[in-house]
CSV table of C-alpha atoms in Angstrom, one decimal:
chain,number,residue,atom,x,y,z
A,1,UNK,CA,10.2,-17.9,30.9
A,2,UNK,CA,10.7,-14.6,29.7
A,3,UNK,CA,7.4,-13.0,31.1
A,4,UNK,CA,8.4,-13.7,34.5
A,5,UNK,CA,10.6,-10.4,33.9
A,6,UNK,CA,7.7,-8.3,34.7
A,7,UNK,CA,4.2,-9.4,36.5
A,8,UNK,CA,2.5,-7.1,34.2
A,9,UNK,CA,3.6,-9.5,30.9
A,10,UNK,CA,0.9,-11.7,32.6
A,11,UNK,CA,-2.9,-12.1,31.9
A,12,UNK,CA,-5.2,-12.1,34.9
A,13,UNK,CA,-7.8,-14.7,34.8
A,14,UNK,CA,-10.5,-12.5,35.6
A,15,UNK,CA,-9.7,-10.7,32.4
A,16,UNK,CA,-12.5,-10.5,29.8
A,17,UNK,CA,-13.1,-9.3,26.5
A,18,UNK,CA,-16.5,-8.2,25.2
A,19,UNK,CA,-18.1,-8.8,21.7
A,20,UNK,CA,-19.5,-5.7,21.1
A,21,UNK,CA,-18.2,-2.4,22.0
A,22,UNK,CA,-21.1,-0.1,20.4
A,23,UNK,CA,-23.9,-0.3,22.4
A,24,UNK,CA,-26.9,1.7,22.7
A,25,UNK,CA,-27.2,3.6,26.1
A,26,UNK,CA,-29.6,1.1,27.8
A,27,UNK,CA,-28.4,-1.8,26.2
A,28,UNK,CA,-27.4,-4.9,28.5
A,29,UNK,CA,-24.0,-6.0,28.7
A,30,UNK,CA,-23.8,-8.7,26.3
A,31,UNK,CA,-20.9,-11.8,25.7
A,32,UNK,CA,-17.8,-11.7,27.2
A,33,UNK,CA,-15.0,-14.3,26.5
A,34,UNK,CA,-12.0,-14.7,27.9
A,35,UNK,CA,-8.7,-12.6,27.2
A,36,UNK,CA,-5.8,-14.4,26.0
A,37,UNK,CA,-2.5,-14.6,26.8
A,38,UNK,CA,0.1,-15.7,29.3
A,39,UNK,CA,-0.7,-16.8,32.9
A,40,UNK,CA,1.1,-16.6,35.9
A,41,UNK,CA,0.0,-20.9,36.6
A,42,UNK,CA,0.4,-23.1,33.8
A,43,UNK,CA,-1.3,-26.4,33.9
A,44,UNK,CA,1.2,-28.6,32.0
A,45,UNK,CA,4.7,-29.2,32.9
A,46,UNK,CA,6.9,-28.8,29.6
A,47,UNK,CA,8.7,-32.2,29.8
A,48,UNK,CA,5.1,-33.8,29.7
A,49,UNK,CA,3.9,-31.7,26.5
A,50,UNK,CA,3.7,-33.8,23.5
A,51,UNK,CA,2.2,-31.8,21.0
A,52,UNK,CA,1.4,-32.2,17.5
A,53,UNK,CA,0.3,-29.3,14.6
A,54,UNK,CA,-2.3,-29.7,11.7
A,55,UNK,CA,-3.2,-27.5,8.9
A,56,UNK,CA,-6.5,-28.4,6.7
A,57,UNK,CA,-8.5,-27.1,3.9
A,58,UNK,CA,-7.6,-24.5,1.3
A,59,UNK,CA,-3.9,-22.8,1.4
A,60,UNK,CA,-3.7,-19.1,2.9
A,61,UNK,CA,-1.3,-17.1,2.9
A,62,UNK,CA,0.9,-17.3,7.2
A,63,UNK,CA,-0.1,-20.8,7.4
A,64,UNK,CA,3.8,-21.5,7.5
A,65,UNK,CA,4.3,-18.6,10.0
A,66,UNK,CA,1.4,-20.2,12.5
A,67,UNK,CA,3.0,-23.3,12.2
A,68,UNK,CA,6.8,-21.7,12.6
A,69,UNK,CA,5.2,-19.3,15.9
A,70,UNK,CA,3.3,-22.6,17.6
A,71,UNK,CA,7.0,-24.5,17.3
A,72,UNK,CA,9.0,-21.6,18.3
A,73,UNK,CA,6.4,-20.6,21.3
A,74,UNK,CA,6.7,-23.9,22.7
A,75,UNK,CA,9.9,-24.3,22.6
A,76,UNK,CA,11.4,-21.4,23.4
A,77,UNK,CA,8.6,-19.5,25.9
A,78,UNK,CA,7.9,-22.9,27.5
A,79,UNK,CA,11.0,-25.4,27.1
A,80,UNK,CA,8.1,-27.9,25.2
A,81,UNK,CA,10.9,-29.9,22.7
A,82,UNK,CA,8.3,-33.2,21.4
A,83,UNK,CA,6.2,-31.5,19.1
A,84,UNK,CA,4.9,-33.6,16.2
A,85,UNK,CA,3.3,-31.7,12.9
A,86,UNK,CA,0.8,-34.0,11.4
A,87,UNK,CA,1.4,-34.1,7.3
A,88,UNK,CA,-1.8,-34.0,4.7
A,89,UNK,CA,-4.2,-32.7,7.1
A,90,UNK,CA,-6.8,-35.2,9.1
A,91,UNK,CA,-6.1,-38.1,7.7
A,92,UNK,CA,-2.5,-37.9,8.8
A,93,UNK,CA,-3.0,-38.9,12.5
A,94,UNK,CA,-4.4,-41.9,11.6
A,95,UNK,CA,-2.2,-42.7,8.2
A,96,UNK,CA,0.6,-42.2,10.8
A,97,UNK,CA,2.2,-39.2,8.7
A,98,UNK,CA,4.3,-37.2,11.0
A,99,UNK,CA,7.5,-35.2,11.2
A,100,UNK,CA,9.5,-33.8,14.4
A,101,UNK,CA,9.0,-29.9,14.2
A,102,UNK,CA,12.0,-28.3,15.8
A,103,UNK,CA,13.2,-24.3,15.4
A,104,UNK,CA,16.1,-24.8,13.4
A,105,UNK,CA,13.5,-26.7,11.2
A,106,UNK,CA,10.7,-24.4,10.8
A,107,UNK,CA,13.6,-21.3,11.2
A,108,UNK,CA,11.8,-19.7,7.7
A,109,UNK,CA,9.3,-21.4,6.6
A,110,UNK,CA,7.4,-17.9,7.0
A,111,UNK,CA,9.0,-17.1,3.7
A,112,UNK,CA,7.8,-19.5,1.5
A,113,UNK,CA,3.9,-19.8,0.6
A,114,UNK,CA,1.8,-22.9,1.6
A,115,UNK,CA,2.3,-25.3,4.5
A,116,UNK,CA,4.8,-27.5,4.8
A,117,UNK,CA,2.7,-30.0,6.4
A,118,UNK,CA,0.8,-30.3,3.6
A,119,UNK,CA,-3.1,-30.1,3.5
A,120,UNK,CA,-6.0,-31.9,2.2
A,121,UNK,CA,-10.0,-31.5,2.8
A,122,UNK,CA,-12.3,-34.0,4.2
A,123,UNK,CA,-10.5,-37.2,5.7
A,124,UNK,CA,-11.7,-36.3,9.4
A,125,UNK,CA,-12.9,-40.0,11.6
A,126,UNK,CA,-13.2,-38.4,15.2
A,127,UNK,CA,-12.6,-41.5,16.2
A,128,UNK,CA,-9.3,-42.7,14.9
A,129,UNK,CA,-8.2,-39.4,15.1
A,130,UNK,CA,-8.8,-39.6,18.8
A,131,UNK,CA,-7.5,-43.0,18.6
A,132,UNK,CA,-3.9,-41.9,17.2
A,133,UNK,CA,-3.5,-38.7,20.0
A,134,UNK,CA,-4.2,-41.2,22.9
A,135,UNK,CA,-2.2,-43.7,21.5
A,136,UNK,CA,1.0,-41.4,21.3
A,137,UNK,CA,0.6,-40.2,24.5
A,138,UNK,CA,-0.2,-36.1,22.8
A,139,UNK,CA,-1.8,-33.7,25.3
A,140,UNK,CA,-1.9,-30.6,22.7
A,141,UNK,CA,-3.6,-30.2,19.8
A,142,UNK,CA,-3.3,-27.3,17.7
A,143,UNK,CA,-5.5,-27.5,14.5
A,144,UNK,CA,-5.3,-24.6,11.9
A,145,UNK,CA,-8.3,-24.2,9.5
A,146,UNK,CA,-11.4,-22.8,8.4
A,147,UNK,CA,-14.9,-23.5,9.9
A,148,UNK,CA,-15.4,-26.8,8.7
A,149,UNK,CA,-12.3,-28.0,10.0
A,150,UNK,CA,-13.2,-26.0,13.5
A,151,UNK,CA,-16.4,-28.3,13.5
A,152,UNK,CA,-14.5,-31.4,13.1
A,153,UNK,CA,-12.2,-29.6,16.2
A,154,UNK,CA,-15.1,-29.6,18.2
A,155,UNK,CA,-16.0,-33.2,17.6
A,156,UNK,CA,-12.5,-34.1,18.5
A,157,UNK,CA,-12.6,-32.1,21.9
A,158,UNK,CA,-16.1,-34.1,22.6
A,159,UNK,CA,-14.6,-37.4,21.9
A,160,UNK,CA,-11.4,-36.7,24.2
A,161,UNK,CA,-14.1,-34.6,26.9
A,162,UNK,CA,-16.3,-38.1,26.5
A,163,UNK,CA,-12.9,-40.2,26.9
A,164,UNK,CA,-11.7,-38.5,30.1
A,165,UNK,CA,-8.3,-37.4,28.5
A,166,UNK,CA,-6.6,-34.3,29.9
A,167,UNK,CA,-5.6,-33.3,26.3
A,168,UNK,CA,-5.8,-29.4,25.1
A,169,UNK,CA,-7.4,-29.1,22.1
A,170,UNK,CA,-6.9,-25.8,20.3
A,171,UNK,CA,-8.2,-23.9,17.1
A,172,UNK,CA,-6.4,-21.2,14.4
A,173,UNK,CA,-9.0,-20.3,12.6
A,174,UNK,CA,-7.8,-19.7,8.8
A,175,UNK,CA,-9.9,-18.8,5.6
A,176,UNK,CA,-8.4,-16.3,3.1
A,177,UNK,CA,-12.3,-15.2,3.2
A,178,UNK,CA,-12.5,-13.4,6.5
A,179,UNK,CA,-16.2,-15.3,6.7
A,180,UNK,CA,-15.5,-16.6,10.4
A,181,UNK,CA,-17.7,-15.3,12.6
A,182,UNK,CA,-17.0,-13.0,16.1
A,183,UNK,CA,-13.4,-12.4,15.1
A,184,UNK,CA,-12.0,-9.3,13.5
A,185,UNK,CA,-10.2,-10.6,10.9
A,186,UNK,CA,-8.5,-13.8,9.6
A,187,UNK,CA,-5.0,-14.0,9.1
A,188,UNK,CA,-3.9,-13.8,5.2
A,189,UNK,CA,-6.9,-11.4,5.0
A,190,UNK,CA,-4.8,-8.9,4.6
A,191,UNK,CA,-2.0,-10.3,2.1
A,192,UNK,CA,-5.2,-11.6,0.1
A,193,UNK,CA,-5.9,-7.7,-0.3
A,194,UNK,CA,-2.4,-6.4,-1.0
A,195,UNK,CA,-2.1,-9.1,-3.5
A,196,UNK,CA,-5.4,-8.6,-5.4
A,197,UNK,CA,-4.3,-4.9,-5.7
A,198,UNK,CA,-2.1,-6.4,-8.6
A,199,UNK,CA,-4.7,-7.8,-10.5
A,200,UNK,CA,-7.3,-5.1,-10.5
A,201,UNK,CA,-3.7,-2.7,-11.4
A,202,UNK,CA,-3.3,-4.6,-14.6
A,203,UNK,CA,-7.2,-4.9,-15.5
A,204,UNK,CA,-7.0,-1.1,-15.1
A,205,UNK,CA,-4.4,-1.0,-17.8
A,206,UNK,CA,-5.7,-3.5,-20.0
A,207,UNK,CA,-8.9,-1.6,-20.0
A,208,UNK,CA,-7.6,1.9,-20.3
A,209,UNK,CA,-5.5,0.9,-23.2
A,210,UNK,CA,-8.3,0.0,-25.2
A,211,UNK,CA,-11.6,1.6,-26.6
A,212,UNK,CA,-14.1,1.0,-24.6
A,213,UNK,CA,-11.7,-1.6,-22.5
A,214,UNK,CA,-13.5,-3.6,-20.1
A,215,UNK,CA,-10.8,-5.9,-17.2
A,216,UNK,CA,-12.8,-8.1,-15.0
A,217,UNK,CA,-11.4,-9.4,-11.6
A,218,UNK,CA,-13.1,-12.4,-10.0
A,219,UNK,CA,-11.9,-12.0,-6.2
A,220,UNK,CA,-12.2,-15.3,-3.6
A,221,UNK,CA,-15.2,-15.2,-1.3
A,222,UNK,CA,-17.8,-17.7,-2.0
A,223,UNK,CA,-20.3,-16.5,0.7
A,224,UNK,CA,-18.6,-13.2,1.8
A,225,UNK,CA,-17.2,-10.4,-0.3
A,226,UNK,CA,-14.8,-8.8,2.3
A,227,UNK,CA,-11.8,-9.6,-0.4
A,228,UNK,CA,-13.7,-7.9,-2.8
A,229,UNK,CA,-15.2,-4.9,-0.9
A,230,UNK,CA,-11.4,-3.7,1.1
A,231,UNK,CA,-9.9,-4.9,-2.4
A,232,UNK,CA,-11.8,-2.1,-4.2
A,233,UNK,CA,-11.6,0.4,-1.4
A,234,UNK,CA,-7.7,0.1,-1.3
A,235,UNK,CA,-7.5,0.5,-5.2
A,236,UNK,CA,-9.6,3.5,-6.5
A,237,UNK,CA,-9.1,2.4,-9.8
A,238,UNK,CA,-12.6,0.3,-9.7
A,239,UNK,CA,-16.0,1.2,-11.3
A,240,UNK,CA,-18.3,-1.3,-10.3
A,241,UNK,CA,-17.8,-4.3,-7.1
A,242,UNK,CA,-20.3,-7.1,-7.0
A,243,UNK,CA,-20.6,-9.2,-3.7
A,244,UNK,CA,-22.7,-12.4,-2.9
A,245,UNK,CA,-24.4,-9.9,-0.3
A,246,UNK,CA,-25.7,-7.7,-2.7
A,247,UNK,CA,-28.0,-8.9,-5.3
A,248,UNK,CA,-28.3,-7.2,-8.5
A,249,UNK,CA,-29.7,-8.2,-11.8
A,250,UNK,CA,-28.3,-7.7,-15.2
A,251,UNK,CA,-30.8,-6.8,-17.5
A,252,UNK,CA,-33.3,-3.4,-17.8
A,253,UNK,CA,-33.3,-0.2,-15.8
A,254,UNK,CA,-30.8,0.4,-13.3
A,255,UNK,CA,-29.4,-3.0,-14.0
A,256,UNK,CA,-25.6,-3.7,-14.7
A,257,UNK,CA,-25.2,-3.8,-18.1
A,258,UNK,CA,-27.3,-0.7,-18.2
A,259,UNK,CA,-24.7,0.7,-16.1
A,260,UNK,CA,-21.8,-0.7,-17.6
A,261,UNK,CA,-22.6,1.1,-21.0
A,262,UNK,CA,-22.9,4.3,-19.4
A,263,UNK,CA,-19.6,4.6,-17.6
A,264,UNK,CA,-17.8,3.2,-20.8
A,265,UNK,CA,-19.9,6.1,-22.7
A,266,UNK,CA,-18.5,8.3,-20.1
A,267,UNK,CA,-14.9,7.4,-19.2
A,268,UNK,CA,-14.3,4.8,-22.5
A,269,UNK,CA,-13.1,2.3,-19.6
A,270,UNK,CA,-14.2,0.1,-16.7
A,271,UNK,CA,-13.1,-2.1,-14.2
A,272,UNK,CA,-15.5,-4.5,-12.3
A,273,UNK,CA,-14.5,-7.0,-9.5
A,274,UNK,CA,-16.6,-9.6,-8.8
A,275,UNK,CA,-16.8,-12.3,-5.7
A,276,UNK,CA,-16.4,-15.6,-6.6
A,277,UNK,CA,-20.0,-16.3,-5.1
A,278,UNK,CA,-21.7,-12.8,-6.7
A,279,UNK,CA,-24.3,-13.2,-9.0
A,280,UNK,CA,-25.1,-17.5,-8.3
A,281,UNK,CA,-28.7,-17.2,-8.7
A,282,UNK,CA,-28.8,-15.5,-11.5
A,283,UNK,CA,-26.8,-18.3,-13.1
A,284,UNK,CA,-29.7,-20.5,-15.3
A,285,UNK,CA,-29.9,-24.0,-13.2
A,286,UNK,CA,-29.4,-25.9,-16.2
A,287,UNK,CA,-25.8,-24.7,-15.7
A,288,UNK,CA,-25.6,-24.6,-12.0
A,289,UNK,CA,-23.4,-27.1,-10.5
A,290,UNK,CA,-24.5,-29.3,-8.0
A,291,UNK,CA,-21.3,-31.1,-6.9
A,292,UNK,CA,-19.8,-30.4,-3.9
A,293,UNK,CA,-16.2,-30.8,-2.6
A,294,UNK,CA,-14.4,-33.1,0.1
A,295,UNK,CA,-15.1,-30.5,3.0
A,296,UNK,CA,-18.8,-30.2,1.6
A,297,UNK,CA,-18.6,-27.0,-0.3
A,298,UNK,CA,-20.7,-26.6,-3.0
A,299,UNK,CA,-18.8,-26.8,-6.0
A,300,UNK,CA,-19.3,-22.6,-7.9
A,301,UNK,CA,-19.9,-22.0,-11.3
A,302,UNK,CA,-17.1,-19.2,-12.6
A,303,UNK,CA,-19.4,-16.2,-12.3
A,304,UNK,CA,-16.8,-14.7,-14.0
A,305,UNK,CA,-16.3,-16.1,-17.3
A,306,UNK,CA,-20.8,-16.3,-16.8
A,307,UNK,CA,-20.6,-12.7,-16.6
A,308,UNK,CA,-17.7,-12.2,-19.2
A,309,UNK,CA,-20.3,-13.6,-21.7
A,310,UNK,CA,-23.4,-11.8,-20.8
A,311,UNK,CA,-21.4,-8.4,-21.3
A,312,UNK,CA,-20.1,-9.1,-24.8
A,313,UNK,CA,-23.6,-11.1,-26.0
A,314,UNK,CA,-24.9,-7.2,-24.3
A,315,UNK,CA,-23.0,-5.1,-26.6
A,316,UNK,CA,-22.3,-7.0,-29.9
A,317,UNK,CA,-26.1,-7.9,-30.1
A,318,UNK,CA,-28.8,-4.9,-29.2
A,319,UNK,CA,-25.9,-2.2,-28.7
A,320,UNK,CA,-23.9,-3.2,-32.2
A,321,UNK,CA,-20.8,-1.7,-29.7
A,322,UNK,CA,-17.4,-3.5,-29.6
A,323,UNK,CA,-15.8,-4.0,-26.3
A,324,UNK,CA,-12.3,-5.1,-25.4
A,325,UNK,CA,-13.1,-7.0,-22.1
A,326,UNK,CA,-10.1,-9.3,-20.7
A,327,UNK,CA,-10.9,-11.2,-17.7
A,328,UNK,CA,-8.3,-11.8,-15.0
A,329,UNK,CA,-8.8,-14.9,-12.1
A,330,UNK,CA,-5.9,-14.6,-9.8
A,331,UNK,CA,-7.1,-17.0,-6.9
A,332,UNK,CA,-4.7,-19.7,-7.0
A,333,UNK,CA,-1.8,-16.8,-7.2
A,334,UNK,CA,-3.0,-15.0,-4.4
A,335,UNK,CA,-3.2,-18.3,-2.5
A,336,UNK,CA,0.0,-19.5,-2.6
A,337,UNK,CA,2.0,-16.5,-1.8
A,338,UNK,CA,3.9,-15.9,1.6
A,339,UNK,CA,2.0,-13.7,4.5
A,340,UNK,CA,3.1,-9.4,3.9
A,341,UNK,CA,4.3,-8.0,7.4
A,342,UNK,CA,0.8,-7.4,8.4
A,343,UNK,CA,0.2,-10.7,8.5
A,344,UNK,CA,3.0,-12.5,9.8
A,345,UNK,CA,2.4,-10.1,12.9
A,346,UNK,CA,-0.7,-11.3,13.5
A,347,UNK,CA,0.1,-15.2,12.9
A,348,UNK,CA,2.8,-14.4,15.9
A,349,UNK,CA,0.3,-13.4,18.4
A,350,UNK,CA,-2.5,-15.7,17.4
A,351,UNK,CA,0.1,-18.6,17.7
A,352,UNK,CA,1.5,-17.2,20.9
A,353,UNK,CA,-1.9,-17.0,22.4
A,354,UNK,CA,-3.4,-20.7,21.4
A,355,UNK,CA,0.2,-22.0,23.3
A,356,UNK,CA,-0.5,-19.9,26.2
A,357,UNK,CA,-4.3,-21.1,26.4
A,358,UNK,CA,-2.9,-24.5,26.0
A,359,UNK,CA,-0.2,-24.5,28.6
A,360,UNK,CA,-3.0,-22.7,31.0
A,361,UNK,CA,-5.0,-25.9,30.8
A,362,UNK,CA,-7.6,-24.7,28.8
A,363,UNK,CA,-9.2,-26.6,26.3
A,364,UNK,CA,-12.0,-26.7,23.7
A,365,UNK,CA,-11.2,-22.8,22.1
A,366,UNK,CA,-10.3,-21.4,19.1
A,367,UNK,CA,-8.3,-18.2,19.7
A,368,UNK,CA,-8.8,-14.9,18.1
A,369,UNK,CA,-8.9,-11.3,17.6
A,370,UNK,CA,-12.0,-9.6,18.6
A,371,UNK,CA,-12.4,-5.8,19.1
A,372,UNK,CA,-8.8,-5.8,18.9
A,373,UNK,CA,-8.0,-7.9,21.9
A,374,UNK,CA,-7.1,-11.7,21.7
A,375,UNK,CA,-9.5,-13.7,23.4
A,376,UNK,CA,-10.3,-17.8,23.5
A,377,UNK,CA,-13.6,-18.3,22.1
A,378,UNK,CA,-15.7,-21.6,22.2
A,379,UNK,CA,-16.0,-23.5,18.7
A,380,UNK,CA,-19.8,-23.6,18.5
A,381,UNK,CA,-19.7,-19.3,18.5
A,382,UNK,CA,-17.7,-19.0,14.8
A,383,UNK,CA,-19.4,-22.3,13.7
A,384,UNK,CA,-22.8,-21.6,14.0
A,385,UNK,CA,-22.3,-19.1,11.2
A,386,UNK,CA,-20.6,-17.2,8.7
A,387,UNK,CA,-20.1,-13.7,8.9
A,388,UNK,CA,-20.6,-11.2,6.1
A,389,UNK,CA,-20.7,-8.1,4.7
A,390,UNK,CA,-23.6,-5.9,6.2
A,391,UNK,CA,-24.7,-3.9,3.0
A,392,UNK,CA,-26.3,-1.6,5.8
A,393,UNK,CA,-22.7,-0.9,7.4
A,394,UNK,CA,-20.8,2.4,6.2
A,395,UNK,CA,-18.5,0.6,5.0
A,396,UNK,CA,-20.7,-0.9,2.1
A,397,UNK,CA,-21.7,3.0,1.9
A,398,UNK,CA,-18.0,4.1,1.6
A,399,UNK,CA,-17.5,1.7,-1.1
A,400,UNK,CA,-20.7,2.8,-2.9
A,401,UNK,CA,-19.3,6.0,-2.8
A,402,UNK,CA,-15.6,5.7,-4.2
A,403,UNK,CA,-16.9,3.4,-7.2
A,404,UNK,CA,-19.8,5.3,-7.9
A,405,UNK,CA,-21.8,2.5,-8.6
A,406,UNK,CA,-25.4,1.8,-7.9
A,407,UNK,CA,-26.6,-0.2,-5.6
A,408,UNK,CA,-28.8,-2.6,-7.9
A,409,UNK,CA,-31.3,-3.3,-5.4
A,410,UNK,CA,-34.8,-4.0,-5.7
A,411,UNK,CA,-37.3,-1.6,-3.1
A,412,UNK,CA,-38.6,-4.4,-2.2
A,413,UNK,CA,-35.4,-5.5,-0.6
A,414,UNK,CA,-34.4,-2.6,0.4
A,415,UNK,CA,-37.5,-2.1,2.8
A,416,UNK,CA,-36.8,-5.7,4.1
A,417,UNK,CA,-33.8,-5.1,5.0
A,418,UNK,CA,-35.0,-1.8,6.6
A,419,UNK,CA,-37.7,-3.5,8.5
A,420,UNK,CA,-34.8,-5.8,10.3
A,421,UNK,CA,-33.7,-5.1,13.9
A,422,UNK,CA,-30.2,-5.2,15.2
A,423,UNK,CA,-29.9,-7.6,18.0
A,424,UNK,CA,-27.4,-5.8,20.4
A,425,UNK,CA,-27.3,-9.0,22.8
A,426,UNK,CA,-30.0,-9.8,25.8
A,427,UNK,CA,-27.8,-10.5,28.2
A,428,UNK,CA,-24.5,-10.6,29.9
A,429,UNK,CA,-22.3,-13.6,30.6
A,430,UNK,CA,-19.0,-15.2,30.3
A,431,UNK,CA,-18.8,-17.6,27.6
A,432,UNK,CA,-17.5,-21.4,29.3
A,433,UNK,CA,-18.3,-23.5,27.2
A,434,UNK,CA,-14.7,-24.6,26.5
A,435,UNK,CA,-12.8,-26.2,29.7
A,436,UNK,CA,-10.3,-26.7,31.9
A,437,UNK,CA,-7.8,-29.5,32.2
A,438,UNK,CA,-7.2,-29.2,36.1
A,439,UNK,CA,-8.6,-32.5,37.8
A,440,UNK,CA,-10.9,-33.0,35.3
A,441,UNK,CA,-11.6,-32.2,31.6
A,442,UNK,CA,-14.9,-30.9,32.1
A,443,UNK,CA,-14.5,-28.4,35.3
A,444,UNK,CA,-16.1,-25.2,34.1
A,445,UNK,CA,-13.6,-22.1,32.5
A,446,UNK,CA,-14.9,-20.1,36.0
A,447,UNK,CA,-13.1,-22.8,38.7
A,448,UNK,CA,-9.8,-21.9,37.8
């Protein structure tokens, strides 16, 4: 194992990482979890590791490399050789649709978009899923995917916790969002941004090619505008960025269109990006869509093409002023394309760290970055809600500032959100909710 070089490579078990770093002066200590990475003891013996890979939900850019860094990790850090990857998400450990994952066959996959295990959403039964790992003998379980498919990981950890099996159960956590709560950042994030940049570059020259040219850019983030927010920041070429965070309303004083007329007036051009969840109530409910899909989204109207027609209606009714408006929706294209270097960086260590969790004989975690440290964190912390853009952050401010925009809220909501207290954590203690498998599958994080 190559960290025996030097004892230093190695992760003492003691080691913690804490939640929040920006504390007032008599604030308590807060949540610690535990620090990933490689121990000096492993639990598991590598010639009785049978593990087995699974990718759900939506695509994102470094699911590939995850899966290529698990393989490789085991194999080559560990000497594990019987890993299965589980093909079409959920549904394929109990369809019985699986491949052999070696090195040489996963050797760049990183370079291609997608997963090559396929995906699908919904199609999680805890219990035949539990069903097929105990009846093919697999003691690791590595399942990459967004919250709802970290919920169903928890159910699956309680059913083999319930069962008695010594199996290691292990998240990725993966949305193209950056909505998962406690982490830094997801990976993709930041291919997502790079990629958008391209979008909002050509609705820049659309629009400044044309009198009074307006390009439109609807962003992904159905609950969270993080896409939208560092997508705007990067580019400098955007007038106006609406999140699902920050409510504004289209019509009268100070409202949108009211704003949109008066920096074409000024600079005969804009560009607005818009979150794919921006702007939902404003949407009449005759038109809303109620549906929802197989993980139990709710099925969004395009705000986009909404808004689209609520800015020419504006102008070629009350206004009598033509606009050239061209609407660009890149989300499938920024998808489906391969993780930047950024990325596949940070799909490396956050597969490196769920093997060494695994092969330390914990259990029950999903593993990622938080205040810049890898640490193992239990399911129920970045399940019990999503995280979003605080419009009371700076970094709402700095955004405010480079656009130029305003904010388009109400005083009334501005003095609520004034009236709100920060909760900077009552108390200190080591998360252990996720376990250990040494003797038995439910001996607390601190035995070890």
């Amino acid at each position: 194992m190559t960290y025996h070089l030097f004892r230093q490579y190695f992760v003492d078990v003691d080691d913690t990482v804490s939640q929040k770093i920006v504390v007032k002066q008599n604030s308590k200590k807060g949540t610690h979890f535990r620090r990933a990475g490689p121990r000096q003891k492993v639990y598991f013996e590598s010639d009785e590791v049978q593990a087995c890979i699974v990718t759900c939900g939506g695509l994102c850019p470094g699911l590939n490399t995850v899966v290529r860094e698990l393989v490789c990790a085991l194999f080559d850090i560990y000497g594990v050789t019987k890993i299965l990857g589980i093909k079409g998400g959920y549904k394929g450990f109990y369809s019985c649709n699986t491949i052999e994952l070696t090195p040489k066959k996963v050797n760049d996959i990183h370079k291609r978009g997608g997963t090559i295990l396929g995906t699908s959403r919904g199609g999680h039964d805890t219990v035949k899923i539990v069903d097929a790992i105990q009846d093919r003998g697999i003691n690791h379980v590595y399942i990459i995917g967004g919250d709802g498919t970290q919920k169903g990981a928890a159910m699956i950890y309680e059913e083999i916790q319930r069962r008695g099996l010594k199996v290691a159960v292990v998240g990725i956590p993966k949305t193209i969002d950056n909505d998962i709560e406690v982490i830094d950042k997801s990976f993709g994030f930041d291919t997502a941004v790079e990629e958008a940049q391209k979008a909002i570059y050509a609705a820049h020259v659309e629009a400044e090619s044309h009198e009074n040219g307006i390009g439109l850019v609807k962003l992904m983030g159905r609950n969270s505008g993080f896409i939208a927010m560092y997508a705007t920041l990067a580019s400098r070429d955007v007038d106006c960025c609406l999140i699902p965070e920050s409510p504004f309303h289209l019509e009268g004083e100070g409202g949108l269109l009211e704003f949109i007329e008066k920096r074409l007036k000024e600079n005969g051009h804009m560009v607005i990006v818009v979150a794919e969840g921006a702007g939902q109530d404003l949407i009449a409910d005759s038109l809303r869509n109620t549906n929802h899909d197989a993980s139990g989204n709710k099925l969004l109207l395009d705000v986009g093409l909404w808004l689209s027609q609520k800015i020419k209606e504006y102008f070629s009714g009350k206004k009598k002023m033509r606009v050239n408006l061209k609407y660009i929706d890149p989300t499938y294209m920024i998808r489906a394309v391969p993780s930047n270097a950024s990325d596949n960086i940070y799909c490396t260590l956050l597969a490196h760290s769920a093997v060494h969790g695994a092969m330390a004989g914990y259990t029950g975690f999903t593993v990622g970055s938080v205040n810049g440290r890898h640490a193992y964190i239990p399911y129920h912390r970045i399940t019990e809600k999503q995280k979003k853009v605080v419009i009371t952050d700076r970094m709402w401010a700095r955004l405010l500032s480079s656009t130029n925009q305003p904010s388009f809220l109400s005083h009334e909501f501005i003095k609520n959100v004034k009236g709100e207290e920060t909760d900077l954590g009552s108390h200190f203690y080591l998360e252990n909710e996720y376990a250990v498998c040494n003797g038995s599958i439910t001996d607390a994080i601190e035995k070890m």
